Tab-separated table of C-alpha atoms and ligand atoms in Angstrom:
chain	number	residue	atom	x	y	z
A	667	MET	CA	211.876	24.455	87.453
A	668	GLU	CA	211.698	21.156	89.429
A	669	THR	CA	210.949	18.168	87.279
A	670	VAL	CA	207.375	17.632	86.618
A	671	GLU	CA	206.103	14.285	87.918
A	672	ARG	CA	205.280	11.489	85.546
A	673	ARG	CA	201.544	11.608	86.082
A	674	PRO	CA	198.746	13.744	84.654
A	675	PHE	CA	199.028	17.317	85.950
A	676	TYR	CA	197.141	20.645	85.631
A	677	LEU	CA	199.011	23.518	84.145
A	678	TYR	CA	197.680	26.997	84.487
A	679	SER	CA	198.642	30.368	83.034
A	680	LYS	CA	198.790	33.231	85.552
A	681	PRO	CA	198.905	35.891	82.746
A	682	GLN	CA	195.620	34.398	81.354
A	683	ILE	CA	194.074	34.670	84.806
A	684	ASN	CA	195.020	38.353	84.877
A	685	ARG	CA	193.561	38.899	81.402
A	686	ASN	CA	190.225	37.335	82.363
A	687	PHE	CA	189.936	39.417	85.490
A	688	GLU	CA	190.815	42.527	83.636
A	689	ALA	CA	188.065	41.804	81.082
A	690	TYR	CA	185.541	41.876	83.980
A	691	ARG	CA	187.136	44.883	85.644
A	692	GLU	CA	187.093	46.997	82.518
A	693	ALA	CA	183.552	45.972	81.693
A	694	LEU	CA	182.386	47.082	85.125
A	695	GLU	CA	183.892	50.489	84.983
A	696	GLY	CA	181.366	53.083	85.913
A	697	LEU	CA	179.351	50.756	88.039
A	698	ASN	CA	179.508	49.938	91.765
A	699	SER	CA	180.140	46.335	91.689
A	700	ILE	CA	181.601	43.134	93.281
A	701	ILE	CA	183.182	40.426	91.170
A	702	GLY	CA	182.380	37.455	93.320
A	703	TYR	CA	184.598	34.555	92.155
A	704	ALA	CA	182.726	31.387	92.418
A	705	ILE	CA	185.154	29.170	94.396
A	706	LYS	CA	183.381	26.009	93.462
A	707	ALA	CA	184.919	26.365	89.987
A	708	ASN	CA	188.540	25.923	91.266
A	709	ASN	CA	189.570	26.076	94.836
A	710	ASN	CA	193.280	26.195	94.573
A	711	LEU	CA	194.465	28.323	97.494
A	712	LYS	CA	197.277	30.019	95.409
A	713	ILE	CA	194.661	30.790	92.690
A	714	LEU	CA	192.346	32.170	95.274
A	715	GLU	CA	195.024	34.391	96.825
A	716	HIS	CA	195.780	35.654	93.410
A	717	LEU	CA	192.176	36.441	92.470
A	718	ARG	CA	191.705	38.119	95.847
A	719	MET	CA	194.819	40.255	95.240
A	720	LEU	CA	193.515	41.347	91.896
A	721	GLY	CA	190.203	42.504	93.582
A	722	CYS	CA	187.781	39.595	93.603
A	723	GLY	CA	185.273	38.914	96.283
A	724	ALA	CA	184.135	35.320	96.723
A	725	VAL	CA	180.993	33.152	96.259
A	726	LEU	CA	180.769	30.251	98.565
A	727	VAL	CA	178.561	27.151	98.789
A	728	SER	CA	179.800	25.482	102.002
A	729	GLY	CA	181.421	26.342	105.294
A	730	ASN	CA	184.716	24.909	104.010
A	731	GLU	CA	184.625	27.203	100.959
A	732	LEU	CA	184.184	30.120	103.411
A	733	ARG	CA	186.958	28.822	105.662
A	734	LEU	CA	189.256	28.628	102.510
A	735	ALA	CA	188.213	32.124	101.353
A	736	LEU	CA	189.127	33.567	104.676
A	737	LYS	CA	192.425	31.777	104.691
A	738	ALA	CA	192.967	33.316	101.290
A	739	GLY	CA	192.367	36.754	102.756
A	740	PHE	CA	189.022	37.538	101.009
A	741	ASP	CA	187.174	40.423	102.614
A	742	PRO	CA	184.120	38.689	104.207
A	743	LYS	CA	182.043	41.839	103.424
A	744	ARG	CA	182.726	40.864	99.622
A	745	CYS	CA	181.593	37.322	100.068
A	746	ILE	CA	178.236	35.779	99.310
A	747	PHE	CA	177.082	32.495	100.764
A	748	ASN	CA	174.691	30.682	98.398
A	749	GLY	CA	172.952	27.335	98.330
A	750	ASN	CA	169.831	25.348	98.791
A	751	GLY	CA	171.009	23.326	101.670
A	752	LYS	CA	173.182	25.439	103.859
A	753	LEU	CA	173.868	23.897	107.235
A	754	LEU	CA	173.229	25.865	110.484
A	755	GLU	CA	176.824	25.635	111.748
A	756	ASP	CA	178.099	27.039	108.436
A	757	LEU	CA	175.453	29.902	108.539
A	758	VAL	CA	176.576	30.729	112.034
A	759	LEU	CA	180.237	31.076	110.747
A	760	ALA	CA	178.942	33.215	107.892
A	761	ALA	CA	176.929	35.420	110.252
A	762	GLN	CA	179.905	35.826	112.600
A	763	GLU	CA	182.102	37.001	109.648
A	764	GLY	CA	179.588	39.378	108.201
A	765	VAL	CA	179.171	37.544	104.763
A	766	PHE	CA	176.103	38.264	102.578
A	767	ILE	CA	173.783	35.261	102.765
A	768	ASN	CA	171.239	34.382	100.168
A	769	ILE	CA	167.848	33.089	101.436
A	770	ASP	CA	166.964	30.048	99.363
A	771	SER	CA	163.787	28.634	100.992
A	772	GLU	CA	161.466	28.945	104.106
A	773	PHE	CA	163.627	26.607	106.145
A	774	ASP	CA	166.742	28.412	104.966
A	775	LEU	CA	165.340	31.711	106.273
A	776	ASP	CA	164.591	29.907	109.630
A	777	ASN	CA	168.139	28.767	109.818
A	778	ILE	CA	169.683	32.090	108.934
A	779	VAL	CA	167.483	33.696	111.790
A	780	SER	CA	168.886	31.141	114.157
A	781	ALA	CA	172.392	31.683	112.949
A	782	ALA	CA	171.968	35.392	113.468
A	783	ARG	CA	170.784	34.819	117.103
A	784	ILE	CA	173.631	32.365	117.780
A	785	ALA	CA	176.265	34.723	116.316
A	786	GLY	CA	174.662	37.742	117.912
A	787	LYS	CA	174.908	39.498	114.570
A	788	LYS	CA	172.354	40.939	112.109
A	789	VAL	CA	172.831	39.350	108.818
A	790	ASN	CA	172.760	41.122	105.302
A	791	VAL	CA	170.571	38.884	103.315
A	792	LEU	CA	169.586	38.735	99.604
A	793	LEU	CA	166.446	36.824	98.289
A	794	ARG	CA	167.414	34.272	95.697
A	795	ILE	CA	164.588	34.545	93.275
A	796	ASN	CA	164.225	31.878	90.629
A	797	PRO	CA	163.106	33.862	87.671
A	798	ASP	CA	162.077	30.868	85.342
A	799	VAL	CA	164.182	32.064	82.476
A	800	ASP	CA	165.491	29.155	80.388
A	801	PRO	CA	169.249	29.353	80.150
A	802	GLN	CA	169.410	26.912	77.134
A	803	VAL	CA	172.081	24.793	78.580
A	804	HIS	CA	172.486	21.150	79.752
A	805	ALA	CA	169.816	20.166	82.210
A	806	TYR	CA	172.414	19.535	84.864
A	807	VAL	CA	173.700	23.069	84.881
A	808	ALA	CA	170.373	24.874	84.477
A	809	THR	CA	169.258	26.436	87.784
A	810	GLY	CA	166.810	29.262	87.123
A	811	ASN	CA	163.836	27.261	85.704
A	812	LYS	CA	160.797	27.115	87.741
A	813	ASN	CA	161.088	23.410	88.708
A	814	SER	CA	164.707	23.837	89.779
A	815	LYS	CA	165.669	23.027	93.440
A	816	PHE	CA	167.240	26.512	93.891
A	817	GLY	CA	165.801	29.738	95.075
A	818	ILE	CA	162.271	30.913	95.691
A	819	ARG	CA	159.441	31.445	93.299
A	820	ASN	CA	157.935	34.863	92.781
A	821	GLU	CA	154.620	33.649	93.924
A	822	LYS	CA	156.015	33.316	97.436
A	823	LEU	CA	157.862	36.675	97.393
A	824	GLN	CA	155.397	38.370	99.686
A	825	TRP	CA	155.785	35.528	102.267
A	826	PHE	CA	159.424	36.069	102.447
A	827	LEU	CA	159.115	39.858	102.635
A	828	ASP	CA	156.773	39.525	105.537
A	829	ALA	CA	159.152	36.931	107.184
A	830	VAL	CA	161.981	39.218	106.874
A	831	LYS	CA	159.966	42.172	108.364
A	832	ALA	CA	159.078	39.870	111.242
A	833	HIS	CA	162.836	39.566	112.163
A	834	PRO	CA	164.214	43.104	112.238
A	835	ASN	CA	166.914	42.118	114.806
A	836	GLU	CA	168.254	39.269	112.768
A	837	LEU	CA	167.828	40.089	108.978
A	838	LYS	CA	168.548	43.077	106.960
A	839	LEU	CA	167.330	42.603	103.359
A	840	VAL	CA	169.845	44.288	101.069
A	841	GLY	CA	169.331	42.733	97.725
A	842	ALA	CA	167.964	40.244	95.297
A	843	HIS	CA	169.928	37.459	93.618
A	844	CYS	CA	169.453	35.156	90.679
A	845	HIS	CA	171.572	32.523	89.025
A	846	LEU	CA	170.250	31.094	85.730
A	847	GLY	CA	172.672	28.355	84.984
A	848	SER	CA	176.083	27.730	83.723
A	849	THR	CA	177.801	27.705	80.183
A	850	ILE	CA	175.287	30.362	78.983
A	851	THR	CA	176.297	31.680	75.472
A	852	LYS	CA	173.616	34.296	74.847
A	853	VAL	CA	173.616	37.456	76.873
A	854	ASP	CA	169.910	38.175	76.023
A	855	ILE	CA	169.183	35.517	78.567
A	856	PHE	CA	170.957	37.644	81.322
A	857	ARG	CA	169.089	40.673	80.189
A	858	ASP	CA	165.695	38.940	80.276
A	859	ALA	CA	166.375	37.852	83.857
A	860	ALA	CA	167.796	41.235	84.874
A	861	VAL	CA	164.475	43.018	83.602
A	862	LEU	CA	162.401	40.610	85.704
A	863	MET	CA	164.891	41.143	88.757
A	864	VAL	CA	164.748	45.012	88.687
A	865	ASN	CA	160.895	44.683	88.687
A	866	TYR	CA	161.070	42.642	91.735
A	867	ILE	CA	163.503	45.204	93.220
A	868	ASP	CA	160.880	47.888	92.556
A	869	GLN	CA	158.190	45.896	94.277
A	870	ILE	CA	160.342	45.295	97.286
A	871	ARG	CA	161.420	48.832	97.564
A	872	ASP	CA	157.821	49.843	97.242
A	873	GLN	CA	157.315	48.104	100.695
A	874	GLY	CA	159.875	50.208	102.304
A	875	PHE	CA	162.983	47.922	102.010
A	876	GLU	CA	166.130	49.909	101.250
A	877	ILE	CA	167.783	47.392	99.007
A	878	ASP	CA	170.885	48.179	97.018
A	879	TYR	CA	172.109	45.045	95.473
A	880	LEU	CA	171.305	43.124	92.376
A	881	ASN	CA	173.169	39.866	92.053
A	882	ILE	CA	172.799	38.387	88.672
A	883	GLY	CA	174.847	35.265	89.455
A	884	GLY	CA	177.431	33.662	87.117
A	885	GLY	CA	177.148	31.438	84.221
A	886	LEU	CA	178.832	33.219	81.218
A	887	GLY	CA	180.017	30.337	78.884
A	888	ILE	CA	183.308	30.111	77.163
A	889	ASP	CA	184.557	28.874	73.792
A	890	TYR	CA	185.172	25.101	74.521
A	891	TYR	CA	185.155	24.181	70.836
A	892	HIS	CA	188.042	26.278	69.503
A	893	ALA	CA	186.219	26.426	66.189
A	894	GLY	CA	186.207	30.109	65.584
A	895	ALA	CA	182.797	30.991	67.084
A	896	VAL	CA	182.327	34.457	68.483
A	897	LEU	CA	181.065	34.227	72.038
A	898	PRO	CA	179.841	36.988	74.267
A	899	THR	CA	182.493	38.753	76.316
A	900	PRO	CA	182.182	40.062	79.974
A	901	ARG	CA	181.698	43.502	78.266
A	902	ASP	CA	178.721	42.108	76.343
A	903	LEU	CA	177.302	40.719	79.526
A	904	ILE	CA	177.691	43.806	81.606
A	905	ASP	CA	176.476	46.133	78.821
A	906	THR	CA	173.355	44.265	78.547
A	907	VAL	CA	172.377	44.933	82.080
A	908	ARG	CA	174.272	48.309	82.689
A	909	GLU	CA	171.300	50.681	82.062
A	910	LEU	CA	168.929	48.572	84.181
A	911	VAL	CA	171.519	48.770	87.139
A	912	LEU	CA	172.153	52.477	86.745
A	913	SER	CA	168.473	53.289	86.439
A	914	ARG	CA	167.821	51.881	89.897
A	915	ASP	CA	171.105	53.088	91.412
A	916	LEU	CA	172.044	49.522	92.290
A	917	ASN	CA	175.279	47.895	93.216
A	918	LEU	CA	175.831	44.984	90.733
A	919	ILE	CA	177.152	41.656	92.100
A	920	ILE	CA	178.290	39.049	89.602
A	921	GLU	CA	179.468	35.516	90.351
A	922	PRO	CA	181.694	34.292	87.628
A	923	GLY	CA	183.545	30.992	87.871
A	924	ARG	CA	184.040	29.499	84.571
A	925	SER	CA	184.660	32.581	82.638
A	926	LEU	CA	187.470	33.656	85.111
A	927	ILE	CA	189.357	30.441	85.139
A	928	ALA	CA	188.377	27.748	82.682
A	929	ASN	CA	190.498	28.837	79.827
A	930	THR	CA	193.617	29.403	81.954
A	931	CYS	CA	194.408	25.667	82.313
A	932	CYS	CA	195.206	22.362	80.473
A	933	LEU	CA	195.089	18.864	81.927
A	934	VAL	CA	198.482	17.367	80.587
A	935	ASN	CA	198.375	13.706	79.985
A	936	ARG	CA	200.677	11.101	78.547
A	937	VAL	CA	199.727	8.552	75.813
A	938	THR	CA	199.902	5.045	77.292
A	939	GLY	CA	199.066	3.387	73.957
A	940	VAL	CA	196.796	3.157	70.988
A	941	LYS	CA	194.362	0.267	70.278
A	942	THR	CA	191.385	-0.680	67.926
A	943	ASN	CA	188.328	-2.656	68.833
A	944	GLY	CA	185.612	-3.355	66.229
A	945	THR	CA	185.303	-0.012	64.298
A	946	LYS	CA	186.589	2.191	67.206
A	947	ASN	CA	190.093	3.558	67.606
A	948	PHE	CA	191.189	4.527	71.141
A	949	ILE	CA	193.996	6.627	72.403
A	950	VAL	CA	194.509	5.536	76.028
A	951	VAL	CA	196.132	8.223	78.192
A	952	ASP	CA	197.018	8.203	81.898
A	953	GLY	CA	194.460	10.971	82.853
A	954	SER	CA	190.768	9.852	83.170
A	955	MET	CA	187.286	10.728	84.350
A	956	SER	CA	188.834	10.790	87.924
A	957	GLU	CA	190.860	13.867	87.086
A	958	LEU	CA	188.343	15.287	84.578
A	959	ILE	CA	184.768	14.346	84.850
A	960	ARG	CA	182.949	16.942	82.650
A	961	PRO	CA	182.879	14.788	79.410
A	962	SER	CA	181.374	11.793	81.134
A	963	LEU	CA	179.015	13.745	83.399
A	964	TYR	CA	177.667	16.361	80.982
A	965	GLY	CA	178.789	15.028	77.625
A	966	ALA	CA	180.865	18.160	77.639
A	967	TYR	CA	183.290	18.862	74.759
A	968	GLN	CA	186.816	19.927	75.815
A	969	HIS	CA	189.270	20.446	72.988
A	970	ILE	CA	192.193	17.930	72.741
A	971	GLU	CA	195.524	18.335	71.113
A	972	LEU	CA	198.712	16.347	71.001
A	973	VAL	CA	201.634	18.312	72.145
A	974	SER	CA	204.574	16.065	71.099
A	975	PRO	CA	205.130	16.301	67.351
A	976	PRO	CA	203.730	13.125	65.891
A	977	PRO	CA	205.920	10.724	63.831
A	978	PRO	CA	206.302	12.075	60.281
A	979	ASP	CA	204.263	9.031	58.785
A	980	ALA	CA	201.511	9.245	61.558
A	981	GLU	CA	198.233	8.474	60.125
A	982	ILE	CA	195.334	10.782	61.015
A	983	SER	CA	192.279	8.801	62.364
A	984	THR	CA	189.192	9.275	64.452
A	985	PHE	CA	189.814	8.249	68.026
A	986	ASP	CA	188.023	8.096	71.367
A	987	VAL	CA	190.527	9.537	73.866
A	988	VAL	CA	190.092	7.423	77.064
A	989	GLY	CA	191.626	6.843	80.377
A	990	PRO	CA	192.407	3.669	82.474
A	991	VAL	CA	189.444	3.721	84.668
A	992	CYS	CA	187.246	0.542	84.697
A	993	GLU	CA	184.100	2.296	83.166
A	994	SER	CA	183.055	2.748	79.627
A	995	ALA	CA	181.960	6.287	80.786
A	996	ASP	CA	185.657	7.024	81.204
A	997	PHE	CA	186.461	9.256	78.293
A	998	LEU	CA	188.015	12.605	77.796
A	999	GLY	CA	186.859	13.133	74.119
A	1000	LYS	CA	184.954	11.231	71.471
A	1001	ASP	CA	185.432	10.937	67.684
A	1002	ARG	CA	188.459	13.301	67.656
A	1003	GLU	CA	190.542	13.506	64.463
A	1004	LEU	CA	194.166	13.139	65.532
A	1005	PRO	CA	197.490	12.002	64.161
A	1006	THR	CA	198.156	8.539	65.692
A	1007	PRO	CA	200.483	9.313	68.612
A	1008	SER	CA	203.469	7.356	69.745
A	1009	ARG	CA	203.626	5.970	73.256
A	1010	GLY	CA	204.577	8.482	75.823
A	1011	ALA	CA	203.357	11.530	73.703
A	1012	GLY	CA	201.940	14.397	75.597
A	1013	LEU	CA	198.174	15.097	75.126
A	1014	VAL	CA	196.352	18.022	76.551
A	1015	VAL	CA	192.763	18.713	77.364
A	1016	HIS	CA	192.118	22.296	77.129
A	1017	ASP	CA	189.859	24.658	79.224
A	1018	ALA	CA	190.409	22.551	82.240
A	1019	GLY	CA	190.525	25.370	84.777
A	1020	ALA	CA	186.945	25.154	85.952
A	1021	TYR	CA	185.067	22.288	87.431
A	1022	CYS	CA	187.853	19.809	86.606
A	1023	MET	CA	190.325	19.670	89.461
A	1024	SER	CA	187.494	20.808	91.880
A	1025	MET	CA	185.426	17.961	90.825
A	1026	ALA	CA	188.230	15.383	90.652
A	1027	SER	CA	187.902	12.188	92.529
A	1028	THR	CA	190.170	9.319	93.556
A	1029	TYR	CA	188.204	6.708	91.817
A	1030	ASN	CA	190.294	3.685	91.011
A	1031	LEU	CA	192.718	5.172	93.521
A	1032	LYS	CA	193.945	7.620	90.777
A	1033	MET	CA	195.141	10.143	93.324
A	1034	ARG	CA	194.461	13.844	92.501
A	1035	PRO	CA	197.040	15.361	90.243
A	1036	PRO	CA	199.531	18.149	91.044
A	1037	GLU	CA	198.918	21.610	89.857
A	1038	TYR	CA	201.370	24.051	88.352
A	1039	TRP	CA	201.267	27.466	86.924
A	1040	VAL	CA	203.201	29.654	84.455
A	1041	GLU	CA	204.143	32.841	86.183
A	1042	GLU	CA	204.202	36.279	84.399
A	1043	ASP	CA	208.016	35.878	83.729
A	1044	GLY	CA	207.459	32.447	82.050
A	1045	SER	CA	208.862	30.374	84.867
A	1046	VAL	CA	206.708	27.300	86.237
A	1047	ALA	CA	205.810	26.879	89.824
A	1048	LYS	CA	203.997	24.123	91.671
A	1049	ILE	CA	200.829	25.426	93.237
A	1050	ARG	CA	199.496	22.193	94.781
A	1051	HIS	CA	201.150	18.916	95.514
A	1052	GLY	CA	199.780	15.814	93.848
A	1053	GLU	CA	198.036	13.469	96.303
A	1054	THR	CA	199.798	10.227	96.962
A	1055	PHE	CA	199.064	6.577	97.955
A	1056	GLU	CA	200.510	7.450	101.290
A	1057	ASP	CA	197.983	10.214	101.732
A	1058	HIS	CA	195.241	7.625	101.223
A	1059	ILE	CA	196.656	5.216	103.801
A	1060	ARG	CA	196.858	7.894	106.439
A	1061	TYR	CA	192.971	7.912	106.728
A	1062	PHE	CA	193.217	4.391	108.161
A	1063	GLU	CA	196.135	5.011	110.578
A	1064	GLY	CA	195.282	4.594	114.275
A	1065	LEU	CA	191.782	2.973	113.694
B	417	LLP	N1	176.677	31.363	91.244
B	417	LLP	C1	176.017	30.327	91.595
B	417	LLP	C2	174.814	30.444	92.471
B	417	LLP	C3	176.240	29.075	90.904
B	417	LLP	O1	175.398	27.987	91.271
B	417	LLP	C4	177.282	28.995	90.076
B	417	LLP	C5	177.685	27.705	89.413
B	417	LLP	C6	178.089	30.011	89.774
B	417	LLP	C7	177.701	31.201	90.465
B	417	LLP	C8	179.240	30.114	88.898
B	417	LLP	O2	178.807	29.779	87.598
B	417	LLP	P1	179.882	29.828	86.301
B	417	LLP	O3	180.252	31.227	86.039
B	417	LLP	O4	181.186	29.144	86.769
B	417	LLP	O5	179.141	29.216	85.163
B	417	LLP	N2	180.036	21.474	87.133
B	417	LLP	C9	179.424	22.236	85.964
B	417	LLP	C10	179.042	23.582	86.355
B	417	LLP	C11	178.275	23.671	87.648
B	417	LLP	C12	177.969	25.259	87.974
B	417	LLP	C13	177.297	25.241	89.287
B	417	LLP	N3	176.939	26.591	89.598
B	417	LLP	C14	180.441	22.174	84.877
B	417	LLP	O6	181.423	21.546	84.945
B	417	LLP	O7	179.943	22.755	83.788
C-alpha cells in the first residue's frame, strides 16, 4: 500500500458494501425488482462501478449524476431520474438514454414532454405521489409530507392522468413513485405508504393505464448510535410490502442510498490537540464540517472512536470533538466520553459512507479528502485522489 497522506481521509470496506447489497438481493428474492442505488449518497466512481457490477440500477437527481452513472456503466433502463427542479437539458439527456423519469409537478410534466420531443423518444414516466405519511425523521430529510416541495398531491392525480393521456406520443405512464424521507427506522411507515400507493395504482389502472412499477423510494435508516438497538433490515422492509406488490403483479423499485453505503466507511482524522474553555473540553482534529457536515447540518449523531491506544494514564472525560473551521457549528460530535488522546492520535467518525464525502465542501480551503477502500483480500487501494491547493488555483488560470 502507498503511504496514506497526512490529512483526513475516507476509508471504505468493499466487503461491507458486498454484504449490504447481498442483504437487499436476498430480501428481494421472488419479486421482480430494481435496486436503484441513490447516487447522491456517495458518488465515488469506483464505488458506483462496483455497485453496478453487483447488479444495482441508479437513482439520479441531476444531469451530472446521469452522466456519471453512464460512465460507471449503469444500464439506463435501470436508472430513475428524480427531482423537483429537473432542468430541460438534463431531461433531454435522460430521454435520449431511455431513463425512467419521475413526474414531480405540472411544469415538470411540461418539460418532460418538451424533452421527449427534442430527443425524439417516448419517455417512460412514473408519477411521484406525495402520500402525506409522516416519516418521523428530522424535518430536513422528510419529503413525503403534504407540505413538502416534492411530488404531487393526490387531489391533483386526475389532472396528471389527463395530461399524460393528452401526450400519447411523448409519455408512457409505467408506474407510481413515492419517497417518504430518510433515516426511517420503522418499517410500518413504508407499509402505510405502500398501501396508499397500491390504491392509487388500482385507480390509475381503472382508467386503462397499464402500469407495472411501484417505486417506494429509499430511506431505510441505519444504526448510527452503536448502542445495541435492533433496527429493521432490508428483509424487514421488503417483507412488509411483499404481499402488496405480489397481489398487483408489480415490479418493485427501491432507491436505497444510506442503507447500502453509510456503514461501509469511516472518516479518519488525526488529533491536533486537546483544550478546555470554561466547562467544555475539546478534542480538536484535522477533519471538520467541511469534510463531514451531517452533525452540524442535522444535529446528526455519528459514532466516534479513538483508534490509537490512549496513554495508560489517560483520563476519561466528556469532550466535544471539533475541527479547525472558523465556525462554532464546526463539530463532529458533542458530549462524547473518551479517553484524553495524545496529539497525533487517530480518531474515526463511523458510518461516514453516505452523505459525507458527497456533501463535503472546501470551506476554509480544506480541500476534499482522498478516499481509500479495503479490498476483499485485505489490501488497501486509493479510490479517489485528495483535492489539492493546486486544483483550486487552476480555476483562476487564464482569466
Ligand atoms: N430516493 C429519493 C427520491 C431521495 O430523495 C433519496 C434521498 C433517496 C432515494 C435515498 O435515500 P436514503 O436511502 O439514502 O435515505 N443528506 C441527508 C439525507 C438526504 C436524503 C435525500 N434524499 C443526510 O445526510 O442524512
